[in-house]
Short mmCIF file of C-alpha atoms and ligand atoms in Angstrom, two decimals:
data_model
loop_
_atom_site.label_atom_id
_atom_site.label_comp_id
_atom_site.label_asym_id
_atom_site.label_seq_id
_atom_site.Cartn_x
_atom_site.Cartn_y
_atom_site.Cartn_z
CA MET A 1 -2.22 -24.34 12.20
CA THR A 2 0.53 -24.14 9.50
CA LEU A 3 3.17 -21.51 10.08
CA THR A 4 2.14 -19.55 7.04
CA ARG A 5 -1.55 -18.76 8.73
CA LEU A 6 -0.44 -17.15 11.56
CA SER A 7 -0.18 -13.44 12.05
CA ALA A 8 3.08 -11.82 12.58
CA GLU A 9 2.15 -11.26 16.35
CA THR A 10 1.59 -14.80 17.16
CA LEU A 11 4.92 -15.78 14.50
CA ALA A 12 6.41 -13.33 17.04
CA ALA A 13 5.71 -14.85 20.22
CA ARG A 14 6.53 -18.33 19.29
CA LEU A 15 9.74 -17.30 17.94
CA ALA A 16 10.32 -15.07 21.40
CA ALA A 17 9.21 -18.06 23.25
CA LYS A 18 11.96 -20.20 20.65
CA GLU A 19 9.18 -22.69 20.38
CA VAL A 20 10.05 -22.40 16.54
CA SER A 21 12.91 -21.11 14.81
CA SER A 22 13.30 -18.31 12.03
CA VAL A 23 14.47 -20.88 9.61
CA GLU A 24 11.40 -22.83 10.19
CA VAL A 25 9.29 -20.10 9.47
CA THR A 26 11.39 -18.51 6.94
CA GLN A 27 11.30 -21.70 5.02
CA ALA A 28 7.50 -22.41 5.33
CA HIS A 29 6.98 -18.93 3.79
CA LEU A 30 9.16 -19.72 0.62
CA ASP A 31 7.35 -23.33 0.20
CA ARG A 32 4.19 -21.41 0.17
CA ILE A 33 6.04 -19.00 -2.74
CA ALA A 34 7.32 -21.92 -4.34
CA ALA A 35 3.68 -23.65 -4.37
CA VAL A 36 1.34 -20.68 -5.10
CA ASP A 37 3.41 -17.65 -6.87
CA GLY A 38 3.59 -19.11 -10.03
CA ASP A 39 -0.48 -18.38 -10.26
CA ILE A 40 -0.37 -14.94 -8.13
CA HIS A 41 2.51 -13.68 -9.16
CA ALA A 42 3.07 -11.47 -6.27
CA PHE A 43 6.96 -11.63 -6.58
CA LEU A 44 9.27 -10.24 -9.21
CA HIS A 45 12.55 -11.30 -7.08
CA ILE A 46 12.97 -14.13 -4.53
CA SER A 47 15.78 -13.32 -2.12
CA THR A 48 18.79 -15.48 -2.18
CA SER A 49 19.93 -14.82 1.45
CA ALA A 50 16.35 -15.20 3.30
CA LEU A 51 17.47 -18.27 4.98
CA ALA A 52 20.94 -16.88 5.89
CA THR A 53 19.33 -14.26 7.55
CA ALA A 54 16.91 -16.23 9.46
CA ALA A 55 19.90 -18.55 10.19
CA ASP A 56 21.68 -15.24 11.81
CA VAL A 57 18.45 -14.20 13.67
CA ASP A 58 18.24 -17.86 15.26
CA ALA A 59 21.71 -17.53 16.38
CA ARG A 60 21.36 -14.22 17.94
CA ARG A 61 18.33 -15.57 19.91
CA LEU A 62 20.40 -18.71 21.10
CA ASP A 63 22.98 -16.27 22.14
CA GLY A 64 20.71 -14.15 24.67
CA GLU A 65 20.77 -11.09 22.76
CA ARG A 66 17.94 -8.59 22.94
CA LEU A 67 15.92 -8.54 19.93
CA SER A 68 13.34 -6.49 18.67
CA PRO A 69 9.54 -7.63 18.68
CA LEU A 70 9.44 -9.00 14.93
CA ALA A 71 12.77 -10.24 14.84
CA GLY A 72 12.94 -13.30 12.57
CA VAL A 73 9.52 -12.45 10.90
CA PRO A 74 9.41 -12.65 7.17
CA ILE A 75 8.37 -9.87 5.19
CA ALA A 76 8.00 -8.88 1.60
CA ILE A 77 8.95 -5.29 0.12
CA LYS A 78 7.09 -3.37 -2.69
CA ASP A 79 9.65 -3.35 -5.19
CA VAL A 80 9.94 0.62 -5.70
CA LEU A 81 12.28 0.47 -2.49
CA CYS A 82 15.86 0.15 -2.66
CA THR A 83 17.15 -2.81 -1.52
CA ILE A 84 21.53 -3.31 -1.70
CA ASP A 85 20.97 -7.00 -2.24
CA MET A 86 18.00 -7.31 -4.82
CA PRO A 87 17.07 -5.44 -7.73
CA SER A 88 14.84 -2.70 -7.63
CA THR A 89 12.53 -2.14 -10.73
CA ALA A 90 9.84 -0.09 -9.57
CA GLY A 91 7.64 -2.23 -12.22
CA SER A 92 9.86 -0.57 -14.86
CA ARG A 93 11.49 -2.14 -17.67
CA ILE A 94 14.03 0.75 -17.82
CA LEU A 95 15.22 -0.63 -14.37
CA GLU A 96 15.54 -4.11 -15.41
CA GLY A 97 17.94 -6.08 -12.77
CA TRP A 98 19.43 -2.31 -11.72
CA VAL A 99 20.73 -3.30 -7.68
CA PRO A 100 20.69 0.16 -5.95
CA PRO A 101 24.01 1.08 -4.42
CA TYR A 102 22.19 1.87 -0.80
CA ASP A 103 19.20 0.45 1.28
CA ALA A 104 15.84 2.80 1.66
CA THR A 105 15.67 4.08 5.38
CA VAL A 106 12.99 1.66 5.77
CA VAL A 107 14.77 -1.40 4.50
CA ARG A 108 17.72 -0.34 6.80
CA LYS A 109 15.21 -0.34 9.89
CA LEU A 110 14.03 -3.61 8.84
CA ARG A 111 17.09 -4.97 8.56
CA ALA A 112 18.33 -3.82 12.65
CA ALA A 113 15.05 -5.17 13.88
CA HIS A 114 15.98 -8.45 12.08
CA LEU A 115 12.97 -8.86 9.97
CA VAL A 116 13.61 -11.19 7.28
CA PRO A 117 13.21 -9.95 3.52
CA LEU A 118 11.71 -12.68 1.31
CA GLY A 119 11.79 -10.65 -1.48
CA LYS A 120 10.53 -8.09 -4.02
CA THR A 121 6.83 -7.57 -4.75
CA ASN A 122 5.09 -6.47 -7.82
CA MET A 123 3.30 -3.32 -9.04
CA ASP A 124 2.30 -0.83 -11.51
CA GLU A 125 5.16 0.52 -13.28
CA PHE A 126 6.62 3.48 -10.99
CA ALA A 127 3.44 2.99 -8.96
CA MET A 128 1.14 4.55 -11.74
CA GLY A 129 -2.41 2.57 -11.60
CA SER A 130 -4.62 1.01 -9.48
CA SER A 131 -4.51 -2.51 -10.62
CA THR A 132 -0.97 -3.80 -10.94
CA GLU A 133 -1.85 -4.44 -14.69
CA HIS A 134 0.87 -1.91 -15.74
CA SER A 135 3.53 -3.47 -14.30
CA ALA A 136 6.22 -4.33 -16.76
CA TYR A 137 6.49 -7.76 -15.62
CA GLY A 138 3.11 -8.75 -16.13
CA PRO A 139 -0.16 -8.31 -13.55
CA THR A 140 -0.32 -9.99 -10.24
CA HIS A 141 -3.78 -12.12 -9.35
CA ASN A 142 -6.14 -11.55 -6.46
CA PRO A 143 -6.11 -14.42 -4.43
CA TRP A 144 -9.34 -14.48 -4.00
CA ASP A 145 -10.11 -14.97 -7.87
CA LEU A 146 -7.42 -15.60 -10.23
CA GLU A 147 -9.22 -13.32 -12.73
CA ARG A 148 -9.22 -10.41 -10.72
CA ILE A 149 -7.00 -7.23 -9.99
CA PRO A 150 -5.52 -7.25 -6.70
CA GLY A 151 -5.63 -3.60 -6.43
CA GLY A 152 -2.67 -1.27 -7.02
CA SER A 153 -0.12 0.02 -7.50
CA GLY A 154 1.05 -2.29 -4.67
CA GLY A 155 -1.22 -5.29 -5.51
CA GLY A 156 2.06 -7.53 -5.27
CA SER A 157 2.49 -6.49 -1.51
CA ALA A 158 -1.29 -7.11 -1.03
CA ALA A 159 -1.95 -10.51 -2.97
CA ALA A 160 1.82 -11.92 -1.31
CA VAL A 161 -0.31 -11.02 2.29
CA ALA A 162 -3.65 -12.20 1.31
CA ALA A 163 -2.09 -15.53 -0.33
CA PHE A 164 -0.38 -16.43 2.76
CA GLU A 165 3.27 -15.84 1.34
CA SER A 166 4.34 -13.41 3.96
CA PRO A 167 2.80 -12.57 7.01
CA LEU A 168 3.84 -8.80 6.46
CA ALA A 169 4.71 -6.64 3.67
CA LEU A 170 5.79 -3.08 2.86
CA GLY A 171 3.79 -0.62 0.38
CA SER A 172 3.64 2.65 -0.77
CA ASP A 173 0.97 4.93 -1.34
CA THR A 174 0.56 8.12 -3.56
CA GLY A 175 -3.12 8.01 -4.13
CA GLY A 176 -4.61 4.74 -2.46
CA PRO A 177 -2.22 1.78 -3.35
CA ILE A 178 -2.06 0.82 0.11
CA ARG A 179 -5.70 1.02 1.26
CA GLN A 180 -7.00 -0.07 -2.12
CA PRO A 181 -5.46 -3.20 -2.43
CA ALA A 182 -6.11 -3.88 1.20
CA ALA A 183 -9.86 -2.99 0.53
CA VAL A 184 -9.90 -5.50 -2.55
CA THR A 185 -7.75 -8.44 -1.18
CA GLY A 186 -9.15 -8.40 2.35
CA SER A 187 -6.19 -7.25 4.08
CA VAL A 188 -5.02 -4.09 5.93
CA GLY A 189 -2.95 -1.37 4.71
CA VAL A 190 -1.94 1.79 6.54
CA LYS A 191 -0.64 4.96 4.89
CA PRO A 192 0.88 6.97 7.43
CA THR A 193 0.67 10.84 7.95
CA TYR A 194 3.05 12.44 5.62
CA GLY A 195 6.58 12.64 6.78
CA GLY A 196 5.74 10.00 9.41
CA VAL A 197 7.76 7.64 7.72
CA SER A 198 11.02 8.07 5.74
CA ARG A 199 10.88 8.24 1.78
CA TYR A 200 14.67 8.16 1.55
CA GLY A 201 15.63 5.25 -0.93
CA ALA A 202 11.83 4.85 -1.98
CA ILE A 203 11.63 5.74 -5.65
CA ALA A 204 9.62 8.68 -6.03
CA LEU A 205 6.43 8.98 -7.79
CA ALA A 206 5.19 12.10 -6.28
CA SER A 207 7.18 13.12 -3.80
CA SER A 208 4.48 15.39 -1.98
CA LEU A 209 1.99 12.87 -1.91
CA ASP A 210 4.15 9.15 -1.11
CA GLN A 211 4.37 7.84 2.11
CA VAL A 212 5.56 3.89 2.71
CA GLY A 213 3.27 1.84 5.01
CA PRO A 214 2.64 -1.45 6.16
CA VAL A 215 0.30 -4.35 4.60
CA THR A 216 -0.68 -6.72 6.75
CA ARG A 217 -3.32 -9.05 7.85
CA SER A 218 -4.60 -7.49 11.28
CA VAL A 219 -4.39 -4.01 12.45
CA VAL A 220 -2.14 -4.97 15.09
CA ASP A 221 0.41 -6.30 12.76
CA ALA A 222 0.23 -3.37 10.81
CA ALA A 223 1.32 -1.30 14.27
CA MET A 224 4.01 -3.38 14.86
CA LEU A 225 5.72 -2.87 11.46
CA HIS A 226 4.56 0.63 11.71
CA ASP A 227 6.58 1.00 14.99
CA VAL A 228 9.71 -0.51 13.21
CA ILE A 229 9.60 1.58 9.85
CA GLY A 230 8.38 4.79 11.39
CA GLY A 231 10.23 7.98 12.71
CA HIS A 232 12.44 10.76 12.13
CA ASP A 233 15.20 10.38 9.21
CA PRO A 234 17.95 13.29 8.89
CA ARG A 235 17.95 12.00 5.06
CA ASP A 236 14.56 12.64 3.92
CA SER A 237 13.69 16.67 4.36
CA THR A 238 9.93 16.08 4.81
CA SER A 239 10.62 13.83 7.77
CA LEU A 240 8.92 14.76 10.46
CA ARG A 241 10.65 15.33 13.79
CA ASP A 242 7.92 14.27 16.01
CA PRO A 243 7.91 11.57 18.74
CA TRP A 244 5.54 8.97 18.13
CA PRO A 245 3.90 6.76 20.36
CA SER A 246 3.94 2.83 20.40
CA PHE A 247 0.86 2.22 17.57
CA THR A 248 1.29 -1.42 18.96
CA ASP A 249 -0.01 -0.41 22.71
CA ALA A 250 -2.75 1.66 20.61
CA ALA A 251 -3.95 -1.51 18.47
CA ARG A 252 -3.91 -3.93 21.38
CA ALA A 253 -6.05 -1.36 23.93
CA GLY A 254 -8.26 -0.70 20.84
CA ARG A 255 -8.90 -4.96 20.36
CA ASP A 256 -8.90 -5.43 24.32
CA SER A 257 -11.46 -2.76 24.94
CA ARG A 258 -13.93 -3.56 21.97
CA SER A 259 -15.10 -0.33 22.61
CA LEU A 260 -15.60 2.96 20.46
CA ALA A 261 -17.49 4.82 23.43
CA GLY A 262 -17.20 8.69 23.18
CA VAL A 263 -15.44 8.36 19.57
CA ARG A 264 -16.99 10.78 16.83
CA VAL A 265 -17.27 9.13 13.56
CA GLY A 266 -17.76 11.31 10.57
CA VAL A 267 -19.06 9.72 7.74
CA VAL A 268 -17.92 11.49 4.59
CA LYS A 269 -21.32 12.23 2.57
CA GLU A 270 -19.08 12.71 -0.47
CA LEU A 271 -17.28 9.35 -0.62
CA ASN A 272 -20.31 7.14 -0.51
CA GLY A 273 -23.30 7.30 -2.89
CA ASP A 274 -24.00 6.76 -6.48
CA GLY A 275 -20.78 4.86 -8.47
CA PHE A 276 -20.48 2.76 -5.27
CA GLN A 277 -21.06 -0.95 -5.78
CA ALA A 278 -24.07 -2.21 -3.79
CA GLY A 279 -22.53 -4.46 -1.65
CA VAL A 280 -19.98 -2.06 -0.82
CA ARG A 281 -22.64 0.43 0.68
CA SER A 282 -24.67 -2.38 2.67
CA ARG A 283 -21.49 -3.66 4.24
CA PHE A 284 -20.36 0.03 5.06
CA ALA A 285 -23.96 0.26 6.49
CA GLU A 286 -23.45 -2.43 8.57
CA SER A 287 -20.02 -1.50 9.80
CA LEU A 288 -21.53 2.16 11.28
CA GLU A 289 -24.03 0.41 12.81
CA ILE A 290 -21.39 -2.32 14.49
CA MET A 291 -19.33 1.26 15.40
CA ALA A 292 -22.82 2.75 17.05
CA ALA A 293 -22.93 -0.35 19.06
CA ALA A 294 -19.66 -0.01 20.17
CA GLY A 295 -20.54 3.54 21.85
CA ALA A 296 -19.70 5.51 18.78
CA GLU A 297 -21.64 8.63 17.77
CA ILE A 298 -21.93 8.71 14.28
CA VAL A 299 -22.44 11.79 12.12
CA GLU A 300 -22.49 12.92 8.55
CA VAL A 301 -20.00 15.36 7.50
CA SER A 302 -19.59 17.10 4.03
CA ALA A 303 -15.94 17.83 2.36
CA PRO A 304 -17.86 19.57 -0.33
CA ASN A 305 -13.99 19.94 -2.14
CA PHE A 306 -13.62 16.19 -2.48
CA GLU A 307 -15.13 16.25 -5.78
CA TYR A 308 -12.51 18.08 -6.92
CA ALA A 309 -9.66 15.68 -5.44
CA ILE A 310 -9.04 13.39 -8.62
CA ALA A 311 -8.97 16.05 -11.05
CA ALA A 312 -6.26 18.10 -8.85
CA TYR A 313 -4.33 15.05 -8.23
CA TYR A 314 -4.13 14.38 -12.02
CA LEU A 315 -2.60 17.45 -12.36
CA ILE A 316 -0.02 17.22 -9.50
CA LEU A 317 0.94 13.91 -9.59
CA PRO A 318 1.93 13.90 -13.20
CA ALA A 319 3.63 17.32 -12.79
CA GLU A 320 5.99 15.89 -10.14
CA ALA A 321 5.95 12.71 -11.65
CA SER A 322 7.34 13.99 -15.02
CA SER A 323 10.25 15.96 -13.13
CA ASN A 324 10.88 12.94 -10.87
CA LEU A 325 11.47 10.69 -13.98
CA ALA A 326 13.43 13.14 -15.78
CA LYS A 327 16.36 11.15 -13.90
CA PHE A 328 16.21 7.78 -16.33
CA ASP A 329 18.11 9.80 -18.81
CA SER A 330 19.96 6.36 -19.83
CA VAL A 331 23.24 7.48 -18.09
CA ARG A 332 22.77 7.14 -14.29
CA PHE A 333 20.07 4.07 -14.04
CA GLY A 334 19.56 0.67 -15.82
CA MET A 335 18.85 0.54 -19.45
CA ARG A 336 20.49 2.37 -22.22
CA VAL A 337 19.52 1.96 -25.80
CA ASN A 338 21.83 2.77 -28.65
CA PRO A 339 19.71 3.77 -31.75
CA VAL A 340 21.05 1.85 -34.69
CA GLY A 341 24.02 3.63 -36.25
CA GLY A 342 24.77 5.51 -33.13
CA GLY A 343 23.42 8.89 -32.20
CA THR A 344 23.74 11.81 -30.43
CA VAL A 345 23.19 12.38 -26.07
CA GLU A 346 19.64 13.11 -27.07
CA GLU A 347 18.73 10.47 -29.59
CA VAL A 348 19.93 7.80 -27.10
CA MET A 349 17.97 8.90 -24.24
CA ALA A 350 15.06 9.33 -26.33
CA ALA A 351 15.49 5.72 -27.67
CA THR A 352 15.76 4.47 -24.02
CA ARG A 353 13.07 6.31 -22.55
CA GLU A 354 10.73 4.90 -25.62
CA ALA A 355 11.79 1.53 -24.88
CA GLY A 356 11.98 1.64 -21.35
CA PHE A 357 8.70 3.09 -20.58
CA GLY A 358 5.24 1.85 -20.46
CA ASP A 359 2.42 3.57 -22.01
CA GLU A 360 0.79 4.79 -18.63
CA VAL A 361 4.29 6.13 -17.64
CA LYS A 362 4.56 8.05 -21.07
CA ARG A 363 0.92 9.26 -20.69
CA ARG A 364 1.74 10.73 -17.09
CA ILE A 365 4.84 12.58 -18.26
CA ILE A 366 3.36 13.69 -21.11
CA LEU A 367 0.48 15.37 -19.15
CA GLY A 368 2.76 16.49 -16.64
CA THR A 369 5.38 18.31 -18.80
CA TYR A 370 2.08 20.04 -20.41
CA ALA A 371 0.73 20.92 -16.84
CA LEU A 372 4.14 22.47 -15.81
CA SER A 373 4.79 24.62 -19.09
CA ALA A 374 5.29 28.15 -19.63
CA GLY A 375 1.95 29.46 -19.93
CA TYR A 376 -0.62 26.62 -18.78
CA TYR A 377 1.74 26.44 -15.32
CA ASP A 378 -0.77 28.93 -13.29
CA ALA A 379 -3.92 27.80 -15.25
CA TYR A 380 -3.32 23.89 -14.17
CA TYR A 381 -0.84 23.25 -11.70
CA GLY A 382 -1.37 26.27 -10.01
CA SER A 383 -4.95 25.97 -9.55
CA ALA A 384 -4.64 22.35 -8.80
CA GLN A 385 -2.56 23.40 -5.80
CA LYS A 386 -5.23 26.02 -4.73
CA VAL A 387 -7.86 23.07 -5.09
CA ARG A 388 -5.45 21.06 -2.56
CA THR A 389 -5.37 23.63 -0.12
CA LEU A 390 -9.25 23.51 -0.54
CA ILE A 391 -9.57 20.14 0.16
CA GLN A 392 -7.23 20.32 3.35
CA ARG A 393 -9.44 22.84 4.90
CA ASP A 394 -12.19 20.14 4.21
CA PHE A 395 -10.29 17.68 6.57
CA ASP A 396 -9.71 21.06 9.21
CA ALA A 397 -13.60 21.62 9.24
CA ALA A 398 -14.76 18.08 9.57
CA PHE A 399 -11.81 17.22 12.35
CA GLU A 400 -13.20 19.98 14.45
CA LYS A 401 -16.51 17.93 14.67
CA VAL A 402 -15.35 14.48 14.62
CA ASP A 403 -12.31 12.54 15.99
CA VAL A 404 -12.17 9.99 12.63
CA LEU A 405 -13.45 9.90 9.23
CA VAL A 406 -14.97 6.70 7.67
CA SER A 407 -15.94 5.75 4.28
CA PRO A 408 -15.37 2.65 2.07
CA ALA A 409 -12.12 2.28 0.78
CA ALA A 410 -12.55 1.56 -2.63
CA PRO A 411 -16.10 2.12 -4.41
CA THR A 412 -16.35 -1.47 -5.82
CA THR A 413 -14.34 -4.70 -5.10
CA ALA A 414 -11.83 -6.28 -7.12
CA PHE A 415 -12.64 -5.90 -11.10
CA LYS A 416 -11.57 -8.00 -13.81
CA LEU A 417 -8.39 -8.24 -15.12
CA GLY A 418 -8.19 -6.03 -18.46
CA GLU A 419 -11.71 -4.43 -17.73
CA LYS A 420 -10.15 -0.96 -17.41
CA LEU A 421 -7.07 -1.20 -18.91
CA ASN A 422 -7.75 0.64 -21.88
CA ASP A 423 -9.81 3.06 -19.70
CA PRO A 424 -7.73 5.26 -18.14
CA LEU A 425 -10.36 7.64 -16.82
CA ALA A 426 -12.28 4.73 -15.12
CA MET A 427 -9.19 3.30 -13.56
CA TYR A 428 -8.27 7.05 -12.17
CA LEU A 429 -11.98 7.17 -10.64
CA ASN A 430 -11.07 4.01 -8.60
CA ASP A 431 -9.08 6.11 -6.06
CA ILE A 432 -11.79 8.69 -5.47
CA THR A 433 -11.75 7.72 -1.80
CA THR A 434 -8.30 7.26 -1.17
CA ILE A 435 -6.83 10.23 -3.08
CA PRO A 436 -8.02 13.31 -0.30
CA ALA A 437 -6.05 11.73 2.20
CA ASN A 438 -2.92 11.99 0.42
CA LEU A 439 -3.77 15.68 -0.80
CA ALA A 440 -4.21 16.42 2.82
CA GLY A 441 -1.44 14.51 3.70
CA VAL A 442 -3.75 12.67 7.00
CA PRO A 443 -2.97 9.23 7.59
CA GLY A 444 -5.68 6.41 6.61
CA MET A 445 -6.23 2.75 7.19
CA GLY A 446 -7.73 0.46 4.96
CA LEU A 447 -9.41 -2.80 6.66
CA PRO A 448 -11.97 -5.47 5.85
CA MET A 449 -15.42 -4.69 6.58
CA GLY A 450 -16.81 -8.19 4.98
CA LEU A 451 -17.51 -9.63 2.06
CA ALA A 452 -19.60 -8.46 -0.77
CA PRO A 453 -23.02 -10.50 -1.09
CA GLU A 454 -23.36 -10.25 -4.56
CA ASP A 455 -19.83 -11.75 -5.68
CA GLY A 456 -18.37 -13.15 -2.59
CA LEU A 457 -15.29 -10.63 -2.80
CA PRO A 458 -13.77 -8.41 -0.21
CA THR A 459 -14.83 -5.24 0.69
CA GLY A 460 -12.67 -2.51 2.70
CA LEU A 461 -13.54 0.11 5.17
CA GLN A 462 -11.28 3.40 5.38
CA VAL A 463 -10.53 5.11 8.62
CA MET A 464 -8.71 8.74 8.18
CA ALA A 465 -7.46 10.56 11.33
CA PRO A 466 -5.81 14.35 11.40
CA ALA A 467 -2.46 14.17 10.91
CA ARG A 468 -0.22 13.38 13.40
CA GLN A 469 -2.72 10.92 14.84
CA ASP A 470 -1.98 8.12 13.61
CA ALA A 471 -2.14 6.03 16.86
CA ARG A 472 -6.15 6.87 16.84
CA LEU A 473 -6.25 4.57 13.53
CA TYR A 474 -4.91 1.93 14.94
CA SER A 475 -6.94 1.99 18.53
CA PHE A 476 -10.13 2.73 16.46
CA GLY A 477 -9.29 -0.11 13.71
CA GLY A 478 -7.84 -2.66 16.46
CA ALA A 479 -11.13 -2.21 18.28
CA PHE A 480 -13.42 -2.52 14.85
CA GLU A 481 -11.30 -5.48 13.72
CA ALA A 482 -12.18 -7.09 16.96
CA LEU A 483 -15.82 -6.62 16.65
CA LEU A 484 -16.24 -7.67 13.37
CA GLU A 485 -14.14 -10.79 13.99
CA ASP A 486 -16.34 -11.50 17.43
CA LYS A 487 -19.55 -11.20 15.17
CA TRP A 488 -18.52 -13.54 12.55
CA GLY A 489 -16.14 -16.12 14.63
CA HIS A 490 -13.36 -15.94 12.11
CA THR A 491 -11.37 -13.45 9.95
CA LEU A 492 -11.93 -12.27 6.77
CA LEU A 493 -9.01 -13.76 5.47
CA SER A 494 -9.75 -17.57 6.90
CA GLN A 495 -12.62 -17.62 4.24
CA ALA A 496 -10.18 -17.00 1.37
CA PRO A 497 -9.57 -20.09 -1.07
CA SER A 498 -7.08 -21.88 0.26
CA LEU A 499 -5.30 -21.57 -2.85
CA GLU A 500 -3.56 -24.99 -3.03
CA PRO A 501 -1.98 -25.55 -6.34
CA THR A 502 -4.55 -27.92 -7.47
CA GLU A 503 -7.55 -26.01 -6.23
CA MET A 504 -6.02 -22.87 -8.45
CA ASN A 505 -5.91 -24.85 -11.46
CA ALA A 506 -9.36 -25.86 -10.95
CA ALA A 507 -10.33 -22.41 -10.54
CA ARG A 508 -9.10 -21.46 -13.79
CA GLY A 509 -10.69 -24.46 -15.58
CA GLY A 510 -7.31 -26.06 -15.85
CA ALA A 511 -6.41 -29.65 -15.33
CA VAL A 512 -6.56 -30.76 -11.60
N1 LIG B 1 -3.53 4.82 -8.66
C1 LIG B 1 -3.22 5.94 -8.44
C2 LIG B 1 -2.38 6.30 -9.36
O1 LIG B 1 -1.93 6.05 -10.26
C3 LIG B 1 -2.22 6.02 -7.16
C4 LIG B 1 -1.01 5.33 -7.30
C5 LIG B 1 0.01 5.05 -5.97
O2 LIG B 1 -0.49 5.36 -4.83
N2 LIG B 1 1.05 4.63 -6.33
O3 LIG B 1 -1.48 7.36 -9.40
#
């Protein structure tokens, strides 16, 4: 099998056994990127030092240095994360070409574990969106169908993994954009417990909701990456001090057992019903049967306040975003636009923000500023925070009865590029399933549950666990993934179009 088709786990084992070098593995992925990324557009920037990094890992291995399990495995990094050696734009024109003076903590950890950064992946501007169409640098295309969205905001990371351009990627999830892109591309994404992974150096969207997490093609791969990036960071005041168990061990134990005996699985009534695509619902029903056959006890639970999650989120998020984005003032970072004939400091700031921010960013800054303004603060922001508490209580009540909660990870399969671009509300509603976990800070995983019969596109299962119980997601996800793959006899992504450049041209109706 070609190197780009292998899981990170298998690549790591082959590298450790010196059957293959990191330079070969890295070159194979750079070649794949060169062959297909013109059509996918998962990457905004390709590292010029990937091969040198790989050669360094190979040399260390030959010297007998003890290396971490993922040493030498390539990884793609969402452009929201600061990298000292590559531009970090967060998908925005205002940061075009900006190279940060430091690495995000998660990036520092990747380097310390000797992973090989391949480049930075495309995203909706400042992570605002569910389709990657709000990137200032053009959309990413879904490898399953180039006319469709790869999800967002982290569509670039999900597409890179699903198109076999990288075995691993980092994403960030404020309202779903690790789990929803995973669902629509057939990959695996995990939003850790809030505070489980450092946010230092992740360009903030909404600080009380943002979490960095793994995007991969298997549950064990996600666990291996989570083990590298997780843990306490004194530079992030919201970082938890908890000791974490090995997520890799949890995922492998789940996979090996293929058992869900005694696990109480709560089906959230409010996250599966009208408005969910028929094929998503049927795959979800089938998934519940598989869980029950593996010994799980399926219980319906109600979370009555989830209905208000989107409304609360779209007050809290813009409020925090309007404050976080105030720092892009033409003085400290990136772009500066001088009005013709000069101008005051305020006029330079206004001209810069007018030229540097896209429509969706401006819309949210206006919404957030309004929600925070004197006289409206209590009515909007204050009420939204109260709703947030009610949603947290819904989770607490549910987790008294069950061990994990499940729902579809997204209400539909990938929609067409352009379909929701001019309808912000329709775009916002797409995150109905994923937003509650962000509001409550609990961990969530998105993983494949099969193709929708009506359009042949991937559907995703979401699994949520109580805060700090990320390991439970990995053991559950590891078992569920193995059960499904046993049933199918293959992985979901092995069914994706192989995306050789000629096929891609044909798929688009172009010359072969
Ligand atoms: N789609 C959601 C939004 O537009 C979530 C974004 C995110 O998690 N980065 O806000």
